Structures are given as C-alpha cells and as structure tokens.
mmCIF file of C-alpha atoms and ligand atoms in Angstrom:
data_model
loop_
_atom_site.group_PDB
_atom_site.id
_atom_site.type_symbol
_atom_site.label_atom_id
_atom_site.label_comp_id
_atom_site.label_asym_id
_atom_site.label_seq_id
_atom_site.Cartn_x
_atom_site.Cartn_y
_atom_site.Cartn_z
ATOM 1 C CA UNK A 237 -98.277 53.716 25.291
ATOM 2 C CA UNK A 238 -98.654 50.705 22.953
ATOM 3 C CA UNK A 239 -101.080 48.161 24.225
ATOM 4 C CA UNK A 240 -99.025 45.196 23.014
ATOM 5 C CA UNK A 241 -99.359 42.292 25.498
ATOM 6 C CA UNK A 242 -95.912 41.234 26.849
ATOM 7 C CA UNK A 243 -97.201 38.996 29.679
ATOM 8 C CA UNK A 244 -100.545 37.258 29.794
ATOM 9 C CA UNK A 245 -101.747 35.280 32.667
ATOM 10 C CA UNK A 246 -104.837 33.149 32.018
ATOM 11 C CA UNK A 247 -106.852 31.708 34.966
ATOM 12 C CA UNK A 248 -103.766 30.933 36.932
ATOM 13 C CA UNK A 249 -104.161 28.884 40.074
ATOM 14 C CA UNK A 250 -101.342 28.085 42.626
ATOM 15 C CA UNK A 251 -102.437 25.753 45.324
ATOM 16 C CA UNK A 252 -100.253 24.238 48.044
ATOM 17 C CA UNK A 253 -101.404 21.073 49.746
ATOM 18 C CA UNK A 254 -101.078 21.147 53.508
ATOM 19 C CA UNK A 255 -99.936 17.848 54.952
ATOM 20 C CA UNK A 256 -100.624 16.408 58.401
ATOM 21 C CA UNK A 257 -97.435 16.755 60.576
ATOM 22 C CA UNK A 258 -97.734 13.142 61.838
ATOM 23 C CA UNK A 259 -99.155 11.300 58.874
ATOM 24 C CA UNK A 260 -97.265 12.978 55.947
ATOM 25 C CA UNK A 261 -99.383 11.348 53.306
ATOM 26 C CA UNK A 262 -102.625 12.767 54.825
ATOM 27 C CA UNK A 263 -103.644 16.033 53.127
ATOM 28 C CA UNK A 264 -105.443 18.437 55.515
ATOM 29 C CA UNK A 265 -106.407 20.931 52.835
ATOM 30 C CA UNK A 266 -105.164 23.174 50.081
ATOM 31 C CA UNK A 267 -103.887 26.784 50.489
ATOM 32 C CA UNK A 268 -105.320 28.658 47.461
ATOM 33 C CA UNK A 269 -102.480 31.227 47.251
ATOM 34 C CA UNK A 270 -103.563 32.271 43.742
ATOM 35 C CA UNK A 271 -106.997 31.459 42.698
ATOM 36 C CA UNK A 272 -107.891 31.968 38.996
ATOM 37 C CA UNK A 273 -105.804 35.080 38.341
ATOM 38 C CA UNK A 274 -106.041 36.516 34.753
ATOM 39 C CA UNK A 275 -103.903 39.613 33.900
ATOM 40 C CA UNK A 276 -102.268 41.267 30.925
ATOM 41 C CA UNK A 277 -99.161 43.395 31.230
ATOM 42 C CA UNK A 278 -98.443 45.630 28.342
ATOM 43 C CA UNK A 279 -95.032 46.205 26.829
ATOM 44 C CA UNK A 280 -93.394 49.219 28.375
ATOM 45 C CA UNK A 281 -95.811 49.755 31.255
ATOM 46 C CA UNK A 282 -95.366 49.306 35.055
ATOM 47 C CA UNK A 283 -98.278 47.378 36.501
ATOM 48 C CA UNK A 284 -98.540 47.781 40.265
ATOM 49 C CA UNK A 285 -99.837 44.810 42.240
ATOM 50 C CA UNK A 286 -101.028 45.814 45.765
ATOM 51 C CA UNK A 287 -102.695 44.047 48.639
ATOM 52 C CA UNK A 288 -102.206 43.014 52.267
ATOM 53 C CA UNK A 289 -99.480 40.650 53.252
ATOM 54 C CA UNK A 290 -100.672 37.144 52.547
ATOM 55 C CA UNK A 291 -102.981 38.021 49.597
ATOM 56 C CA UNK A 292 -100.954 36.009 47.160
ATOM 57 C CA UNK A 293 -99.199 38.848 45.188
ATOM 58 C CA UNK A 294 -95.629 37.509 45.683
ATOM 59 C CA UNK A 295 -96.790 33.977 44.781
ATOM 60 C CA UNK A 296 -98.471 35.483 41.643
ATOM 61 C CA UNK A 297 -95.130 37.131 40.648
ATOM 62 C CA UNK A 298 -93.228 33.884 41.118
ATOM 63 C CA UNK A 299 -95.806 31.914 39.194
ATOM 64 C CA UNK A 300 -95.632 34.440 36.389
ATOM 65 C CA UNK A 301 -91.808 33.789 36.166
ATOM 66 C CA UNK A 302 -92.193 30.085 36.587
ATOM 67 C CA UNK A 303 -90.182 30.107 39.760
ATOM 68 C CA UNK A 304 -93.325 28.391 41.141
ATOM 69 C CA UNK A 305 -95.140 26.172 38.678
ATOM 70 C CA UNK A 306 -98.848 27.053 38.568
ATOM 71 C CA UNK A 307 -101.234 24.288 39.528
ATOM 72 C CA UNK A 308 -103.291 25.207 36.489
ATOM 73 C CA UNK A 309 -103.740 28.017 34.030
ATOM 74 C CA UNK A 310 -101.369 29.430 31.426
ATOM 75 C CA UNK A 311 -98.747 32.151 31.323
ATOM 76 C CA UNK A 312 -97.422 33.596 28.066
ATOM 77 C CA UNK A 313 -94.484 35.756 27.270
ATOM 78 C CA UNK A 314 -95.693 37.338 24.037
ATOM 79 C CA UNK A 315 -96.946 34.224 22.147
ATOM 80 C CA UNK A 316 -94.705 31.712 24.038
ATOM 81 C CA UNK A 317 -96.589 29.581 26.563
ATOM 82 C CA UNK A 318 -94.125 29.577 29.531
ATOM 83 C CA UNK A 319 -96.275 27.150 31.407
ATOM 84 C CA UNK A 320 -95.635 24.493 28.701
ATOM 85 C CA UNK A 321 -91.826 24.938 28.588
ATOM 86 C CA UNK A 322 -89.464 22.714 30.531
ATOM 87 C CA UNK A 323 -85.700 22.453 30.996
ATOM 88 C CA UNK A 324 -83.511 24.120 28.338
ATOM 89 C CA UNK A 325 -86.449 25.798 26.552
ATOM 90 C CA UNK A 326 -87.560 27.573 29.792
ATOM 91 C CA UNK A 327 -83.911 28.335 30.730
ATOM 92 C CA UNK A 328 -83.444 30.152 27.387
ATOM 93 C CA UNK A 329 -86.638 32.166 27.832
ATOM 94 C CA UNK A 330 -85.527 33.248 31.362
ATOM 95 C CA UNK A 331 -83.166 35.750 29.792
ATOM 96 C CA UNK A 332 -86.206 37.836 28.913
ATOM 97 C CA UNK A 333 -87.644 38.097 32.461
ATOM 98 C CA UNK A 334 -85.950 38.497 35.743
ATOM 99 C CA UNK A 335 -86.760 39.214 39.393
ATOM 100 C CA UNK A 336 -85.676 41.782 41.869
ATOM 101 C CA UNK A 337 -86.147 40.390 45.305
ATOM 102 C CA UNK A 338 -87.344 41.853 48.566
ATOM 103 C CA UNK A 339 -84.370 41.059 50.737
ATOM 104 C CA UNK A 340 -81.179 42.005 48.896
ATOM 105 C CA UNK A 341 -78.922 40.421 51.397
ATOM 106 C CA UNK A 342 -80.629 36.986 51.435
ATOM 107 C CA UNK A 343 -80.776 36.926 47.633
ATOM 108 C CA UNK A 344 -77.026 37.442 47.140
ATOM 109 C CA UNK A 345 -74.470 34.608 47.662
ATOM 110 C CA UNK A 346 -72.244 35.809 50.515
ATOM 111 C CA UNK A 347 -69.321 33.772 49.243
ATOM 112 C CA UNK A 348 -69.288 35.441 45.852
ATOM 113 C CA UNK A 349 -67.813 38.806 44.947
ATOM 114 C CA UNK A 350 -70.125 41.445 43.453
ATOM 115 C CA UNK A 351 -68.240 40.926 40.180
ATOM 116 C CA UNK A 352 -69.010 37.143 40.188
ATOM 117 C CA UNK A 353 -72.631 37.614 41.236
ATOM 118 C CA UNK A 354 -73.303 39.958 38.254
ATOM 119 C CA UNK A 355 -71.194 37.946 35.841
ATOM 120 C CA UNK A 356 -73.131 34.722 36.466
ATOM 121 C CA UNK A 357 -76.211 35.558 34.370
ATOM 122 C CA UNK A 358 -73.995 37.265 31.725
ATOM 123 C CA UNK A 359 -72.137 33.934 31.147
ATOM 124 C CA UNK A 360 -75.229 31.756 31.603
ATOM 125 C CA UNK A 361 -77.143 33.566 28.944
ATOM 126 C CA UNK A 362 -74.161 34.219 26.712
ATOM 127 C CA UNK A 363 -74.566 37.961 26.869
ATOM 128 C CA UNK A 364 -70.777 38.430 26.668
ATOM 129 C CA UNK A 365 -67.639 36.206 26.637
ATOM 130 C CA UNK A 366 -64.043 36.439 27.826
ATOM 131 C CA UNK A 367 -62.751 39.829 28.799
ATOM 132 C CA UNK A 368 -66.027 41.472 27.728
ATOM 133 C CA UNK A 369 -67.762 39.924 30.806
ATOM 134 C CA UNK A 370 -65.706 42.151 33.138
ATOM 135 C CA UNK A 371 -66.421 45.350 31.229
ATOM 136 C CA UNK A 372 -70.135 44.423 30.981
ATOM 137 C CA UNK A 373 -70.174 43.934 34.833
ATOM 138 C CA UNK A 374 -68.507 47.325 35.406
ATOM 139 C CA UNK A 375 -70.819 49.084 33.079
ATOM 140 C CA UNK A 376 -73.824 47.628 34.845
ATOM 141 C CA UNK A 377 -72.393 48.586 38.233
ATOM 142 C CA UNK A 378 -72.055 52.164 36.960
ATOM 143 C CA UNK A 379 -75.523 52.138 35.562
ATOM 144 C CA UNK A 380 -77.135 51.240 38.908
ATOM 145 C CA UNK A 381 -74.997 53.695 40.860
ATOM 146 C CA UNK A 382 -72.249 51.433 42.258
ATOM 147 C CA UNK A 383 -68.537 52.295 41.991
ATOM 148 C CA UNK A 384 -66.994 49.701 39.521
ATOM 149 C CA UNK A 385 -63.825 49.729 41.675
ATOM 150 C CA UNK A 386 -65.823 47.707 44.248
ATOM 151 C CA UNK A 387 -66.078 44.725 41.796
ATOM 152 C CA UNK A 388 -64.019 42.435 44.064
ATOM 153 C CA UNK A 389 -65.892 43.171 47.260
ATOM 154 C CA UNK A 390 -68.349 40.871 48.968
ATOM 155 C CA UNK A 391 -71.994 41.664 49.687
ATOM 156 C CA UNK A 392 -71.451 42.118 53.494
ATOM 157 C CA UNK A 393 -69.174 45.084 52.639
ATOM 158 C CA UNK A 394 -72.140 47.032 51.181
ATOM 159 C CA UNK A 395 -75.041 48.905 52.829
ATOM 160 C CA UNK A 396 -78.593 47.706 52.361
ATOM 161 C CA UNK A 397 -79.264 50.180 49.534
ATOM 162 C CA UNK A 398 -76.040 49.222 47.745
ATOM 163 C CA UNK A 399 -76.999 45.523 48.028
ATOM 164 C CA UNK A 400 -80.274 46.143 46.446
ATOM 165 C CA UNK A 401 -78.422 47.989 43.579
ATOM 166 C CA UNK A 402 -76.276 44.763 43.198
ATOM 167 C CA UNK A 403 -79.582 42.787 43.027
ATOM 168 C CA UNK A 404 -80.820 45.204 40.350
ATOM 169 C CA UNK A 405 -77.544 44.914 38.343
ATOM 170 C CA UNK A 406 -77.826 41.115 38.485
ATOM 171 C CA UNK A 407 -81.402 41.229 37.376
ATOM 172 C CA UNK A 408 -80.419 43.388 34.418
ATOM 173 C CA UNK A 409 -77.283 41.356 33.434
ATOM 174 C CA UNK A 410 -79.094 39.117 31.023
ATOM 175 C CA UNK A 411 -80.687 42.214 29.324
ATOM 176 C CA UNK A 412 -84.225 41.231 30.107
ATOM 177 C CA UNK A 413 -87.271 42.986 28.810
ATOM 178 C CA UNK A 414 -89.535 42.322 31.799
ATOM 179 C CA UNK A 415 -88.763 42.532 35.557
ATOM 180 C CA UNK A 416 -90.853 41.492 38.570
ATOM 181 C CA UNK A 417 -89.818 43.759 41.452
ATOM 182 C CA UNK A 418 -91.229 42.127 44.629
ATOM 183 C CA UNK A 419 -91.337 44.613 47.469
ATOM 184 C CA UNK A 420 -87.935 45.949 46.310
ATOM 185 C CA UNK A 421 -87.709 48.639 48.970
ATOM 186 C CA UNK A 422 -89.488 47.161 52.044
ATOM 187 C CA UNK A 423 -86.300 45.906 53.640
ATOM 188 C CA UNK A 424 -84.575 49.267 53.206
ATOM 189 C CA UNK A 425 -84.337 52.459 55.332
ATOM 190 C CA UNK A 426 -86.966 55.030 54.439
ATOM 191 C CA UNK A 427 -84.174 57.452 53.364
ATOM 192 C CA UNK A 428 -82.912 54.959 50.809
ATOM 193 C CA UNK A 429 -86.310 53.784 49.460
ATOM 194 C CA UNK A 430 -86.888 56.804 47.227
ATOM 195 C CA UNK A 431 -83.429 56.424 45.718
ATOM 196 C CA UNK A 432 -84.086 52.827 44.701
ATOM 197 C CA UNK A 433 -87.541 53.705 43.335
ATOM 198 C CA UNK A 434 -86.123 56.531 41.260
ATOM 199 C CA UNK A 435 -83.398 54.263 39.915
ATOM 200 C CA UNK A 436 -86.018 51.745 38.758
ATOM 201 C CA UNK A 437 -87.919 54.519 37.112
ATOM 202 C CA UNK A 438 -84.840 55.751 35.320
ATOM 203 C CA UNK A 439 -83.844 52.245 34.217
ATOM 204 C CA UNK A 440 -87.306 51.606 32.875
ATOM 205 C CA UNK A 441 -87.023 54.603 30.540
ATOM 206 C CA UNK A 442 -83.390 54.066 29.608
ATOM 207 C CA UNK A 443 -83.693 50.357 28.846
ATOM 208 C CA UNK A 444 -87.397 50.278 27.721
ATOM 209 C CA UNK A 445 -88.292 47.823 30.469
ATOM 210 C CA UNK A 446 -91.661 46.575 31.558
ATOM 211 C CA UNK A 447 -92.303 45.954 35.239
ATOM 212 C CA UNK A 448 -94.689 44.148 37.578
ATOM 213 C CA UNK A 449 -94.126 46.118 40.746
ATOM 214 C CA UNK A 450 -95.440 44.222 43.831
ATOM 215 C CA UNK A 451 -95.871 46.190 47.032
ATOM 216 C CA UNK A 452 -98.133 46.669 49.998
ATOM 217 C CA UNK A 453 -96.988 50.375 50.026
ATOM 218 C CA UNK A 454 -99.700 52.377 48.182
ATOM 219 C CA UNK A 455 -97.531 55.485 48.015
ATOM 220 C CA UNK A 456 -94.648 53.604 46.259
ATOM 221 C CA UNK A 457 -97.080 51.909 43.928
ATOM 222 C CA UNK A 458 -98.592 55.192 42.881
ATOM 223 C CA UNK A 459 -95.128 56.659 42.280
ATOM 224 C CA UNK A 460 -94.175 53.655 40.078
ATOM 225 C CA UNK A 461 -97.223 52.467 38.267
ATOM 226 C CA UNK A 462 -99.211 53.156 35.031
ATOM 227 C CA UNK A 463 -101.946 50.802 36.058
ATOM 228 C CA UNK A 464 -102.725 49.151 39.430
ATOM 229 C CA UNK A 465 -104.196 45.801 40.244
ATOM 230 C CA UNK A 466 -105.555 45.282 43.715
ATOM 231 C CA UNK A 467 -105.394 41.772 45.016
ATOM 232 C CA UNK A 468 -107.411 40.025 47.691
ATOM 233 C CA UNK A 469 -107.239 36.437 48.693
ATOM 234 C CA UNK A 470 -105.536 35.198 45.520
ATOM 235 C CA UNK A 471 -107.278 37.265 42.941
ATOM 236 C CA UNK A 472 -107.513 40.702 41.497
ATOM 237 C CA UNK A 473 -110.561 42.627 42.669
ATOM 238 C CA UNK A 474 -109.942 45.997 40.947
ATOM 239 C CA UNK A 475 -107.768 47.020 38.018
ATOM 240 C CA UNK A 476 -107.498 50.485 36.569
ATOM 241 C CA UNK A 477 -105.040 53.280 35.464
ATOM 242 C CA UNK A 478 -103.178 54.541 38.524
ATOM 243 C CA UNK A 479 -104.644 58.023 38.490
ATOM 244 C CA UNK A 480 -108.127 56.735 38.061
ATOM 245 C CA UNK A 481 -107.955 54.169 40.830
ATOM 246 C CA UNK A 482 -106.722 56.768 43.350
ATOM 247 C CA UNK A 483 -109.303 59.254 42.236
ATOM 248 C CA UNK A 484 -112.293 56.919 41.829
ATOM 249 C CA UNK A 485 -111.720 53.586 43.690
ATOM 250 C CA UNK A 486 -114.784 51.362 43.033
ATOM 251 C CA UNK A 487 -114.215 48.265 45.169
ATOM 252 C CA UNK A 488 -114.871 48.617 48.870
ATOM 253 C CA UNK A 489 -111.464 46.953 49.590
ATOM 254 C CA UNK A 490 -109.582 49.416 47.408
ATOM 255 C CA UNK A 491 -111.467 52.205 49.157
ATOM 256 C CA UNK A 492 -110.433 50.938 52.519
ATOM 257 C CA UNK A 493 -106.830 50.583 51.544
ATOM 258 C CA UNK A 494 -106.671 54.071 50.046
ATOM 259 C CA UNK A 495 -108.460 55.620 52.968
ATOM 260 C CA UNK A 496 -105.518 54.381 55.201
ATOM 261 C CA UNK A 497 -102.840 56.358 53.327
ATOM 262 C CA UNK A 498 -101.636 59.181 55.582
ATOM 263 C CA UNK A 499 -102.078 62.745 54.211
ATOM 264 C CA UNK A 500 -99.023 65.048 54.767
ATOM 265 C CA UNK A 501 -101.304 68.006 55.582
ATOM 266 C CA UNK A 502 -102.250 67.712 59.382
ATOM 267 C CA UNK A 503 -105.624 69.487 58.900
ATOM 268 C CA UNK A 504 -106.582 67.423 55.883
ATOM 269 C CA UNK A 505 -105.358 64.316 57.777
ATOM 270 C CA UNK A 506 -107.726 65.220 60.746
ATOM 271 C CA UNK A 507 -110.747 65.575 58.521
ATOM 272 C CA UNK A 508 -110.259 62.534 56.199
ATOM 273 C CA UNK A 509 -112.747 59.664 56.390
ATOM 274 C CA UNK A 510 -111.014 56.424 57.117
ATOM 275 C CA UNK A 511 -112.585 52.988 56.562
ATOM 276 C CA UNK A 512 -111.234 50.659 59.037
ATOM 277 C CA UNK A 513 -111.304 46.990 58.018
ATOM 278 C CA UNK A 514 -112.222 44.681 60.873
ATOM 279 C CA UNK A 515 -110.631 41.258 61.249
ATOM 280 C CA UNK A 516 -107.657 39.721 59.431
ATOM 281 C CA UNK A 517 -107.374 38.466 55.920
ATOM 282 C CA UNK A 518 -109.249 35.127 56.009
ATOM 283 C CA UNK A 519 -107.106 31.953 55.622
ATOM 284 C CA UNK A 520 -106.580 30.936 51.936
ATOM 285 C CA UNK A 521 -106.946 27.478 53.262
ATOM 286 C CA UNK A 522 -110.659 28.093 53.767
ATOM 287 C CA UNK A 523 -111.586 31.101 51.695
ATOM 288 C CA UNK A 524 -115.156 32.514 52.368
ATOM 289 C CA UNK A 525 -117.882 31.559 49.957
ATOM 290 C CA UNK A 526 -119.405 34.059 47.602
ATOM 291 C CA UNK A 527 -117.411 37.286 47.521
ATOM 292 C CA UNK A 528 -114.220 36.470 49.363
ATOM 293 C CA UNK A 529 -114.336 40.045 50.888
ATOM 294 C CA UNK A 530 -117.793 39.656 52.396
ATOM 295 C CA UNK A 531 -116.554 38.806 55.866
ATOM 296 C CA UNK A 532 -114.920 42.270 56.131
ATOM 297 C CA UNK A 533 -116.852 44.376 53.712
ATOM 298 C CA UNK A 534 -118.555 47.315 55.451
ATOM 299 C CA UNK A 535 -121.244 47.541 52.691
ATOM 300 C CA UNK A 536 -121.928 43.841 52.007
ATOM 301 C CA UNK A 537 -125.357 42.794 50.696
ATOM 302 C CA UNK A 538 -127.210 39.667 51.726
ATOM 303 C CA UNK A 539 -126.240 37.616 48.576
ATOM 304 C CA UNK A 540 -122.551 38.621 48.817
ATOM 305 C CA UNK A 541 -121.999 35.620 51.138
ATOM 306 C CA UNK A 542 -123.263 33.103 48.565
ATOM 307 C CA UNK A 543 -122.775 34.521 45.071
ATOM 308 C CA UNK A 544 -119.248 35.501 43.793
ATOM 309 C CA UNK A 545 -119.361 38.778 41.881
ATOM 310 C CA UNK A 546 -117.980 38.821 38.273
ATOM 311 C CA UNK A 547 -114.860 40.878 37.447
ATOM 312 C CA UNK A 548 -116.177 43.291 34.911
ATOM 313 C CA UNK A 549 -115.324 46.546 33.210
ATOM 314 C CA UNK A 550 -117.515 49.327 34.691
ATOM 315 C CA UNK A 551 -115.770 52.339 33.167
ATOM 316 C CA UNK A 552 -113.176 52.587 30.334
ATOM 317 C CA UNK A 553 -110.122 50.489 31.359
ATOM 318 C CA UNK A 554 -111.547 50.304 34.912
ATOM 319 C CA UNK A 555 -112.615 46.777 36.111
ATOM 320 C CA UNK A 556 -113.723 45.446 39.451
ATOM 321 C CA UNK A 557 -115.574 42.604 41.070
ATOM 322 C CA UNK A 558 -118.429 43.818 43.358
ATOM 323 C CA UNK A 559 -122.178 43.270 43.353
ATOM 324 C CA UNK A 560 -122.722 46.900 44.324
ATOM 325 C CA UNK A 561 -121.339 48.018 40.986
ATOM 326 C CA UNK A 562 -123.688 45.688 39.101
ATOM 327 C CA UNK A 563 -126.561 47.693 40.412
ATOM 328 C CA UNK A 564 -125.229 51.111 39.190
ATOM 329 C CA UNK A 565 -125.134 52.024 35.518
ATOM 330 C CA UNK A 566 -121.621 51.943 33.862
HETATM 331 FE FE1 SF4 B 1799 -118.618 43.958 49.519
HETATM 332 FE FE2 SF4 B 1799 -120.476 42.543 48.353
HETATM 333 FE FE3 SF4 B 1799 -119.021 44.088 46.848
HETATM 334 FE FE4 SF4 B 1799 -117.980 41.890 47.965
HETATM 335 S S1 SF4 B 1799 -119.493 41.985 46.382
HETATM 336 S S2 SF4 B 1799 -117.031 43.877 47.941
HETATM 337 S S3 SF4 B 1799 -119.052 41.785 49.924
HETATM 338 S S4 SF4 B 1799 -120.452 44.716 48.416
#
C-alpha cells in the first residue's frame, strides 16, 4: 500500500462551551470532545477508529469533514487545508469526501424518492446532467445492491439494510475518494450487518476508496481495517496495523477493550483473562489530569495522575501513549 497521505489532522481540538440554563451568557465549562488529535490517513487504506461511546470518535469524523468546525488545529485533504476554506471553496472540495451515517433512516429525507435523494449530490457537484442523471442514479443503485426499478419509492418503503444501501449510494454519488463511515451498521439487525460491511469492502476495492471506519464494535473494525486507532477521551492512545494491535496491544485501555471480545470457542472463552474496567468514561467537561486513563487504569503508576504520557512509536508503525512503555526498551 502506498503511504501517500490523503487526510492529515494536525492537533485538532473540538471544544463545546456549556452554558448555564438560566443565564445563557454564563459559561459553565468546556466539553473537550476532541483534544489535540493528530492523525494521517493514507490513500487506499481503511483506518478504524475505535473507543467507547462518548470518547469523541464521531466528533473527530465530523471535524475531519468540516461538518463541525474545529476549535483549533488543521485538517488537510492532500495539500489543501480544509480548515481554511469557506463557502464555495469548501463546497467544491466536499465532492472528494463524504459521510455514511449511523442511522440510515434519520439521514434520508422521508419526502424525497430514492431517485431524488441520490440525484441531489450528482447535480450539486455536476457529476452528470440532464437524462444522464437518471442513468447515473440507476447504476449506483445497482452497484450497492438495490433494484433500480425502486427509483420512485420512498425511504419508508425499504428495510433498514436497504436504507443503509441508499445512504451508501448517496455518499458515492459525487464520486468521492474518501468516506467516513460512522457506525454504519450499529442501527441494523445482526443478520444484515455483515452484508453491509462486505459491500463497503467490495466498494473500496472497486472504486479505490479510502475509509475512516468509526465503530465501537471491535470485531467489525478488525474485519474492515488496515490500521486501527484507539481513542480515549478525545485523543488517540494507540495506533498500529490491525493485525499487530490485536496480537500485541500495548496500551492498557486497548488491552481491556480487546479482552472483552467474546471468543466463539466455549472452552477458550471460559479460560480467557478478561480485564474489567471500573467506572465510566470520565466527563470530557473535566478530564482527569496527567494520563486521562489513570482513573480506570489497572496498572497506573504514581506519576500517571500528574504527568501526561507522550504518544510515541515503540515498535515499527506501532505508537501508544503510556508511561509503562517508556520504561521498557523499544
Ligand atoms: Fe495506565 Fe499510566 Fe499508562 Fe495511563 S500512563 S495507561 S495510567 S500506566
């Protein structure tokens, strides 16, 4: 795989001020949803972004696409600084990157037919004109496994899996190079999830796409990803090739997450060692000092509460942020 950077995030912060319910102008604090995230996504790869609900992974995906403007930091698509674009300049660039949403039903306009939903980005980004729009829509429907004869139907006439296929067709309509798939299967029946994941894998190869695949489902992330970034309280704590991170997780948080994956073999399942994390994810309104994981870490050191560990490469292409790794040789 070529290591050409398609997306670069540099020290991205997304902070949301929390206002007093009575005195609207009074700010009670700031939610640090994304807190200094730096990440490179290479052309042609799928980068999996995992973490518990509320860790900031969806906000990071939206900030990457400029659906939420970062409070600070920069995002590049190749050499183009997206964070510096506004209006028409940003709209033109949007053709290159699109999003597949978690809830296919909520993301589709119920008053529009499937044909109109998919045609909208085709027209907006001048991918086709006139009668060519209809054939482009039908060909996209076919590509994602929908019968083109259903072009005049409305979203409520489709099943959950079919609606997600419509969402994928719409995301592909502008012929993007890069897609953020935000929990694309978590609202679907288990029986349908594998079909949608396999469709995304096929489309990636056929259309030479690059993905950021966001999920809390470690099995789905493993199936989809070349590299995996593990996120905790607004930042990445471990990043490595998928096979490496599953075989040799270095960060205690990653180890705990992986130890919770069920094993299909009942005997192995009984014998496996499971690290149970105590307590909930701390509030991003008041993140812990030092290492943000120290309040739940089963192997925390005395200085973990006061000194934040650096995110460093400890093995080839394998980086993590943990004081315990600083002690051991690379
Ligand atoms: Fe645990 Fe300390 Fe490592 Fe944080 S830095 S993960 S608290 S050992």
